[in-house]
CSV table of N, CA and C in Angstrom, one decimal:
chain,number,residue,atom,x,y,z
P,1,GLN,N,3.2,-8.0,19.1
P,1,GLN,CA,3.9,-8.2,17.8
P,1,GLN,C,3.2,-7.3,16.8
P,2,VAL,N,3.8,-6.9,15.8
P,2,VAL,CA,3.3,-6.2,14.7
P,2,VAL,C,2.3,-7.0,13.9
P,3,GLN,N,1.0,-6.3,13.7
P,3,GLN,CA,0.2,-6.7,12.8
P,3,GLN,C,-0.4,-5.8,12.0
P,4,LEU,N,-0.6,-6.3,10.6
P,4,LEU,CA,-1.2,-5.6,9.5
P,4,LEU,C,-2.3,-6.4,8.9
P,5,VAL,N,-3.4,-5.7,8.8
P,5,VAL,CA,-4.7,-6.2,8.6
P,5,VAL,C,-5.4,-5.4,7.2
P,6,GLU,N,-5.3,-5.8,6.2
P,6,GLU,CA,-5.7,-5.3,5.0
P,6,GLU,C,-7.5,-5.4,4.8
P,7,SER,N,-8.1,-4.5,4.1
P,7,SER,CA,-9.4,-4.7,3.8
P,7,SER,C,-9.7,-3.7,2.7
P,8,GLY,N,-10.8,-4.0,2.1
P,8,GLY,CA,-11.3,-3.1,1.0
P,8,GLY,C,-11.2,-3.6,-0.5
P,9,GLY,N,-10.5,-4.7,-0.7
P,9,GLY,CA,-10.5,-5.3,-2.0
P,9,GLY,C,-11.7,-5.8,-2.6
P,10,GLY,N,-11.6,-6.1,-3.7
P,10,GLY,CA,-12.9,-6.5,-4.4
P,10,GLY,C,-12.8,-6.4,-6.0
P,11,SER,N,-13.9,-6.8,-6.6
P,11,SER,CA,-14.1,-6.8,-7.9
P,11,SER,C,-14.8,-5.6,-8.6
P,12,VAL,N,-14.1,-4.8,-9.6
P,12,VAL,CA,-14.8,-3.8,-10.1
P,12,VAL,C,-14.4,-3.8,-11.7
P,13,GLN,N,-15.2,-3.0,-12.4
P,13,GLN,CA,-14.9,-2.8,-13.9
P,13,GLN,C,-13.9,-1.6,-14.0
P,14,ALA,N,-13.2,-1.8,-15.1
P,14,ALA,CA,-12.3,-0.8,-15.7
P,14,ALA,C,-13.0,0.6,-15.3
P,15,GLY,N,-12.0,1.6,-15.0
P,15,GLY,CA,-12.7,2.7,-14.8
P,15,GLY,C,-13.0,3.1,-13.2
P,16,GLY,N,-13.3,1.9,-12.6
P,16,GLY,CA,-13.9,2.2,-11.2
P,16,GLY,C,-12.9,2.5,-10.2
P,17,SER,N,-13.2,2.5,-8.9
P,17,SER,CA,-12.5,3.0,-8.0
P,17,SER,C,-12.6,2.0,-6.7
P,18,LEU,N,-11.7,1.8,-5.8
P,18,LEU,CA,-11.7,1.3,-4.6
P,18,LEU,C,-10.7,2.0,-3.6
P,19,ARG,N,-11.1,1.7,-2.3
P,19,ARG,CA,-10.2,2.1,-1.3
P,19,ARG,C,-9.8,1.1,-0.3
P,20,LEU,N,-8.4,0.8,-0.3
P,20,LEU,CA,-7.9,-0.3,0.5
P,20,LEU,C,-7.6,0.5,1.8
P,21,SER,N,-7.5,-0.3,3.0
P,21,SER,CA,-7.4,0.3,4.3
P,21,SER,C,-6.4,-1.0,4.8
P,22,CYS,N,-5.5,-0.3,5.8
P,22,CYS,CA,-4.6,-1.4,6.4
P,22,CYS,C,-4.7,-1.0,7.8
P,23,SER,N,-4.9,-1.8,8.7
P,23,SER,CA,-5.0,-1.4,10.1
P,23,SER,C,-3.9,-2.0,10.8
P,24,ALA,N,-3.2,-1.1,11.5
P,24,ALA,CA,-1.6,-1.5,12.0
P,24,ALA,C,-1.7,-1.6,13.4
P,25,SER,N,-1.1,-2.4,14.1
P,25,SER,CA,-0.8,-2.5,15.6
P,25,SER,C,0.6,-3.1,15.8
P,26,GLY,N,1.0,-2.7,17.1
P,26,GLY,CA,2.4,-3.2,17.5
P,26,GLY,C,3.6,-2.4,17.1
P,27,LEU,N,3.4,-1.2,16.4
P,27,LEU,CA,4.5,-0.5,15.9
P,27,LEU,C,3.9,1.0,16.0
P,28,THR,N,5.1,1.9,16.1
P,28,THR,CA,5.0,3.3,16.1
P,28,THR,C,4.5,3.7,14.6
P,29,PHE,N,3.1,4.0,14.6
P,29,PHE,CA,2.6,4.2,13.4
P,29,PHE,C,3.3,5.3,12.6
P,30,ARG,N,3.1,6.4,13.6
P,30,ARG,CA,3.3,7.8,12.7
P,30,ARG,C,4.8,7.9,12.5
P,31,SER,N,5.7,7.2,12.7
P,31,SER,CA,7.2,7.3,12.3
P,31,SER,C,7.6,6.2,11.5
P,32,ALA,N,6.7,5.3,11.2
P,32,ALA,CA,7.1,4.1,10.3
P,32,ALA,C,6.8,4.3,8.9
P,33,CYS,N,8.0,3.7,8.4
P,33,CYS,CA,7.6,3.8,6.8
P,33,CYS,C,6.4,2.8,6.4
P,34,MET,N,5.5,3.2,5.6
P,34,MET,CA,4.4,2.3,5.3
P,34,MET,C,4.1,2.3,3.9
P,35,GLY,N,3.6,1.3,3.4
P,35,GLY,CA,3.4,1.2,2.0
P,35,GLY,C,2.4,0.1,1.4
P,36,TRP,N,2.2,0.0,0.2
P,36,TRP,CA,1.5,-0.7,-0.5
P,36,TRP,C,2.1,-1.3,-1.8
P,37,PHE,N,2.2,-2.8,-1.6
P,37,PHE,CA,2.8,-3.6,-2.8
P,37,PHE,C,1.7,-4.4,-3.5
P,38,ARG,N,1.9,-4.8,-4.4
P,38,ARG,CA,1.0,-5.8,-5.3
P,38,ARG,C,1.8,-6.8,-5.9
P,39,GLN,N,1.0,-7.9,-6.1
P,39,GLN,CA,1.7,-9.2,-6.9
P,39,GLN,C,0.6,-9.7,-7.7
P,40,ALA,N,0.9,-9.9,-9.1
P,40,ALA,CA,0.0,-10.5,-10.0
P,40,ALA,C,0.4,-11.9,-10.2
P,41,PRO,N,-0.4,-12.8,-10.7
P,41,PRO,CA,0.0,-14.2,-10.8
P,41,PRO,C,1.2,-14.3,-11.8
P,42,GLY,N,2.2,-14.9,-11.4
P,42,GLY,CA,3.4,-15.0,-12.4
P,42,GLY,C,4.2,-13.9,-12.5
P,43,LYS,N,4.0,-13.0,-11.6
P,43,LYS,CA,5.0,-11.8,-11.5
P,43,LYS,C,5.5,-11.4,-10.2
P,44,GLU,N,6.5,-10.8,-10.2
P,44,GLU,CA,7.2,-10.3,-8.8
P,44,GLU,C,6.5,-9.3,-8.0
P,45,ARG,N,6.7,-9.5,-6.8
P,45,ARG,CA,5.9,-8.3,-6.2
P,45,ARG,C,6.7,-7.1,-6.4
P,46,GLU,N,5.7,-6.0,-6.6
P,46,GLU,CA,6.3,-4.7,-6.7
P,46,GLU,C,5.6,-3.6,-5.7
P,47,ARG,N,6.3,-2.5,-5.7
P,47,ARG,CA,6.0,-1.4,-5.0
P,47,ARG,C,4.7,-0.6,-5.7
P,48,VAL,N,3.9,-0.3,-5.1
P,48,VAL,CA,2.6,0.5,-5.7
P,48,VAL,C,2.9,2.0,-5.0
P,49,ALA,N,3.0,2.0,-3.8
P,49,ALA,CA,3.2,3.4,-3.2
P,49,ALA,C,3.8,3.3,-1.8
P,50,THR,N,4.7,4.3,-1.4
P,50,THR,CA,5.0,4.2,0.0
P,50,THR,C,4.9,5.6,0.6
P,51,MET,N,5.0,5.6,1.8
P,51,MET,CA,5.2,7.1,2.4
P,51,MET,C,6.0,6.9,3.9
P,52,THR,N,7.0,7.8,3.8
P,52,THR,CA,7.7,7.9,5.0
P,52,THR,C,7.0,8.3,6.2
P,53,GLY,N,7.6,8.2,7.4
P,53,GLY,CA,7.0,8.6,8.6
P,53,GLY,C,7.1,10.1,9.1
P,54,TYR,N,6.8,10.5,10.2
P,54,TYR,CA,6.9,11.7,10.8
P,54,TYR,C,6.0,12.9,10.3
P,55,ILE,N,6.3,14.0,10.5
P,55,ILE,CA,5.2,15.0,10.2
P,55,ILE,C,5.0,15.3,8.9
P,56,ILE,N,6.2,15.4,8.1
P,56,ILE,CA,6.2,15.8,6.6
P,56,ILE,C,6.7,14.3,6.1
P,57,SER,N,5.9,14.0,5.0
P,57,SER,CA,6.1,12.5,4.7
P,57,SER,C,6.6,12.8,3.3
P,58,ASP,N,7.5,11.8,2.7
P,58,ASP,CA,7.8,11.8,1.3
P,58,ASP,C,7.0,10.7,0.8
P,59,TYR,N,6.6,10.7,-0.5
P,59,TYR,CA,5.7,9.7,-1.2
P,59,TYR,C,6.5,9.3,-2.3
P,60,ASP,N,6.3,8.0,-2.7
P,60,ASP,CA,6.9,7.3,-4.0
P,60,ASP,C,5.7,6.4,-4.5
P,61,TYR,N,5.4,6.7,-5.9
P,61,TYR,CA,4.5,6.0,-6.5
P,61,TYR,C,5.3,5.1,-7.7
P,62,ALA,N,4.7,4.0,-7.9
P,62,ALA,CA,5.1,3.4,-9.3
P,62,ALA,C,4.4,4.3,-10.4
P,63,ASP,N,5.3,4.4,-11.3
P,63,ASP,CA,5.0,5.2,-12.5
P,63,ASP,C,3.6,4.7,-13.1
P,64,SER,N,3.2,3.5,-13.0
P,64,SER,CA,2.2,3.1,-13.6
P,64,SER,C,0.7,3.4,-12.8
P,65,VAL,N,1.1,3.9,-11.6
P,65,VAL,CA,-0.2,4.4,-10.7
P,65,VAL,C,-0.3,6.0,-10.5
P,66,LYS,N,0.8,6.9,-11.0
P,66,LYS,CA,1.0,8.0,-10.6
P,66,LYS,C,-0.4,8.7,-11.2
P,67,GLY,N,-1.0,9.7,-10.3
P,67,GLY,CA,-2.1,10.2,-10.9
P,67,GLY,C,-3.4,9.6,-10.8
P,68,ARG,N,-3.4,8.1,-10.5
P,68,ARG,CA,-4.7,7.5,-10.1
P,68,ARG,C,-4.7,7.0,-8.9
P,69,PHE,N,-3.5,6.6,-8.3
P,69,PHE,CA,-3.7,6.2,-6.7
P,69,PHE,C,-3.1,7.2,-5.9
P,70,THR,N,-3.6,7.2,-4.4
P,70,THR,CA,-3.0,8.0,-3.7
P,70,THR,C,-3.0,7.4,-2.2
P,71,ILE,N,-1.8,7.5,-1.6
P,71,ILE,CA,-1.5,6.7,-0.5
P,71,ILE,C,-1.6,7.8,0.7
P,72,SER,N,-2.2,7.5,1.8
P,72,SER,CA,-2.5,8.4,3.0
P,72,SER,C,-2.5,7.5,4.3
P,73,ARG,N,-2.2,8.3,5.3
P,73,ARG,CA,-2.4,7.5,6.8
P,73,ARG,C,-3.1,8.5,7.4
P,74,ASP,N,-3.7,7.8,8.5
P,74,ASP,CA,-4.5,8.4,9.7
P,74,ASP,C,-4.0,7.8,10.9
P,75,SER,N,-2.9,8.6,11.5
P,75,SER,CA,-2.3,8.3,12.7
P,75,SER,C,-3.3,8.0,14.0
P,76,ALA,N,-4.2,8.7,14.0
P,76,ALA,CA,-5.1,8.8,15.1
P,76,ALA,C,-5.8,7.4,14.9
P,77,LYS,N,-5.9,6.8,13.9
P,77,LYS,CA,-6.6,5.4,13.7
P,77,LYS,C,-5.6,4.3,13.5
P,78,ASN,N,-4.3,4.6,13.4
P,78,ASN,CA,-3.2,3.6,13.1
P,78,ASN,C,-3.7,2.9,11.7
P,79,THR,N,-4.2,3.6,10.7
P,79,THR,CA,-4.6,3.1,9.5
P,79,THR,C,-4.0,3.7,8.3
P,80,LEU,N,-3.6,2.7,7.5
P,80,LEU,CA,-3.0,3.2,6.1
P,80,LEU,C,-4.1,3.0,5.0
P,81,TYR,N,-4.2,4.0,4.0
P,81,TYR,CA,-5.1,3.8,2.9
P,81,TYR,C,-4.5,3.8,1.6
P,82,LEU,N,-5.2,3.3,0.6
P,82,LEU,CA,-4.6,3.5,-0.8
P,82,LEU,C,-6.1,3.7,-1.5
P,83,GLN,N,-6.3,4.8,-1.9
P,83,GLN,CA,-7.3,5.3,-2.9
P,83,GLN,C,-6.8,5.0,-4.2
P,84,MET,N,-7.7,4.3,-4.9
P,84,MET,CA,-7.4,3.8,-6.4
P,84,MET,C,-8.5,4.2,-7.1
P,85,THR,N,-8.2,5.0,-8.2
P,85,THR,CA,-9.2,5.4,-9.1
P,85,THR,C,-8.9,5.1,-10.6
P,86,SER,N,-9.7,5.1,-11.5
P,86,SER,CA,-9.5,4.8,-12.9
P,86,SER,C,-8.6,3.5,-13.2
P,87,LEU,N,-9.2,2.3,-12.2
P,87,LEU,CA,-8.6,1.1,-12.3
P,87,LEU,C,-8.7,0.4,-13.6
P,88,GLN,N,-7.7,-0.2,-14.0
P,88,GLN,CA,-7.4,-1.0,-15.3
P,88,GLN,C,-7.1,-2.4,-15.0
P,89,PRO,N,-7.4,-3.1,-16.1
P,89,PRO,CA,-7.4,-4.8,-15.7
P,89,PRO,C,-5.9,-5.0,-15.3
P,90,GLU,N,-5.0,-4.3,-15.7
P,90,GLU,CA,-3.5,-4.6,-15.3
P,90,GLU,C,-3.2,-4.2,-13.9
P,91,ASP,N,-4.1,-3.7,-13.3
P,91,ASP,CA,-4.1,-3.3,-11.9
P,91,ASP,C,-4.7,-4.5,-11.0
P,92,THR,N,-5.1,-5.7,-11.8
P,92,THR,CA,-5.4,-6.8,-11.0
P,92,THR,C,-4.4,-7.4,-10.3
P,93,ALA,N,-4.4,-7.7,-9.0
P,93,ALA,CA,-3.4,-8.3,-8.3
P,93,ALA,C,-3.8,-8.4,-6.9
P,94,MET,N,-3.1,-9.2,-6.0
P,94,MET,CA,-3.0,-9.1,-4.4
P,94,MET,C,-2.3,-7.9,-4.2
P,95,TYR,N,-2.9,-7.2,-3.3
P,95,TYR,CA,-2.4,-5.9,-2.7
P,95,TYR,C,-2.0,-6.2,-1.1
P,96,TYR,N,-0.9,-5.9,-0.8
P,96,TYR,CA,-0.3,-6.0,0.3
P,96,TYR,C,0.0,-4.7,1.0
P,97,CYS,N,-0.1,-4.7,2.3
P,97,CYS,CA,0.5,-3.6,3.3
P,97,CYS,C,1.6,-4.0,3.8
P,98,ALA,N,2.6,-3.2,3.9
P,98,ALA,CA,3.9,-3.4,4.4
P,98,ALA,C,4.4,-2.3,5.2
P,99,ALA,N,5.3,-2.6,6.3
P,99,ALA,CA,5.8,-1.6,7.1
P,99,ALA,C,7.2,-1.9,7.4
P,100,ARG,N,7.9,-0.8,7.6
P,100,ARG,CA,9.4,-0.9,8.3
P,100,ARG,C,9.4,-0.2,9.6
P,101,GLY,N,10.5,-0.5,10.6
P,101,GLY,CA,10.6,0.1,11.7
P,101,GLY,C,11.1,1.2,11.8
P,102,THR,N,11.6,1.7,10.7
P,102,THR,CA,12.3,2.9,10.4
P,102,THR,C,11.3,3.9,9.5
P,103,SER,N,11.6,5.3,9.3
P,103,SER,CA,10.9,6.0,8.4
P,103,SER,C,11.3,6.0,7.1
P,104,TYR,N,12.7,5.7,6.7
P,104,TYR,CA,13.0,5.5,5.4
P,104,TYR,C,12.3,4.5,4.6
P,105,CYS,N,11.9,4.9,3.5
P,105,CYS,CA,11.0,3.8,2.6
P,105,CYS,C,11.9,3.4,1.3
P,106,PRO,N,12.5,2.1,1.4
P,106,PRO,CA,13.1,1.6,0.1
P,106,PRO,C,12.2,1.2,-0.8
P,107,GLY,N,12.5,0.8,-2.1
P,107,GLY,CA,11.6,0.2,-3.0
P,107,GLY,C,11.6,-1.0,-3.1
P,108,LEU,N,12.2,-2.0,-2.4
P,108,LEU,CA,12.3,-3.3,-2.7
P,108,LEU,C,11.7,-4.0,-1.8
P,109,PRO,N,10.8,-5.1,-2.1
P,109,PRO,CA,9.8,-5.7,-1.0
P,109,PRO,C,10.5,-6.3,0.1
P,110,GLY,N,11.7,-6.8,-0.2
P,110,GLY,CA,12.6,-7.6,0.7
P,110,GLY,C,13.2,-6.6,1.8
P,111,ALA,N,13.1,-5.4,1.9
P,111,ALA,CA,13.7,-4.4,2.9
P,111,ALA,C,12.5,-4.2,4.0
P,112,TYR,N,11.3,-4.6,3.6
P,112,TYR,CA,10.3,-4.4,4.6
P,112,TYR,C,10.2,-5.7,5.7
P,113,ASN,N,9.9,-5.4,6.9
P,113,ASN,CA,10.0,-6.2,8.1
P,113,ASN,C,8.6,-6.8,8.3
P,114,TYR,N,7.6,-6.2,7.9
P,114,TYR,CA,6.1,-6.5,8.2
P,114,TYR,C,5.2,-6.6,7.1
P,115,TRP,N,4.4,-7.6,7.0
P,115,TRP,CA,3.4,-7.7,5.9
P,115,TRP,C,2.1,-8.1,6.4
P,116,GLY,N,1.2,-7.6,5.8
P,116,GLY,CA,-0.2,-8.3,5.9
P,116,GLY,C,-0.6,-9.4,5.1
P,117,GLN,N,-1.8,-10.1,5.1
P,117,GLN,CA,-2.1,-11.1,4.5
P,117,GLN,C,-2.5,-10.9,2.9
P,118,GLY,N,-2.7,-9.6,2.7
P,118,GLY,CA,-3.2,-9.5,1.4
P,118,GLY,C,-4.6,-9.1,1.1
P,119,THR,N,-5.1,-8.2,0.2
P,119,THR,CA,-6.5,-8.3,-0.1
P,119,THR,C,-6.5,-8.4,-1.7
P,120,GLN,N,-7.3,-9.1,-2.3
P,120,GLN,CA,-7.5,-9.2,-3.8
P,120,GLN,C,-8.3,-8.0,-4.4
P,121,VAL,N,-7.7,-7.6,-5.5
P,121,VAL,CA,-8.1,-6.5,-6.4
P,121,VAL,C,-8.2,-7.2,-7.8
P,122,THR,N,-9.5,-7.1,-8.3
P,122,THR,CA,-9.7,-7.7,-9.7
P,122,THR,C,-10.5,-6.6,-10.5
P,123,VAL,N,-10.0,-6.5,-11.6
P,123,VAL,CA,-10.5,-5.3,-12.5
P,123,VAL,C,-10.9,-5.9,-13.9
P,124,SER,N,-12.2,-6.0,-14.2
P,124,SER,CA,-12.5,-6.5,-15.5
P,124,SER,C,-12.8,-5.5,-16.6
P,125,SER,N,-12.5,-5.7,-17.7
P,125,SER,CA,-12.4,-4.9,-18.7
P,125,SER,C,-14.0,-4.8,-19.3
């Protein structure tokens, strides 16, 4: 079965950086749509960044993270990354890795078949 395991969350001060990792198994990683979502207390889960599969990937980022966050994958390691820089308190949330069995990446969380357990990111001012 598909398993997604996130790591790399933690607590940082505003302006700091973190790199999240998502180790994937049980799916054709290089061709799958992979993404990062987040959910803050009392708010709906939202897309942070996604990337389509295959050789040339299309990327989508939430407007709030453009220029600060970078999604990438290492297909040799079946691992998805989210490099986060210039973190702000409003980035505080549980961050989830998600995947679909197809290469296309919708924006809605409900379209994703597979989810990790999440990793907490807390940014203090």
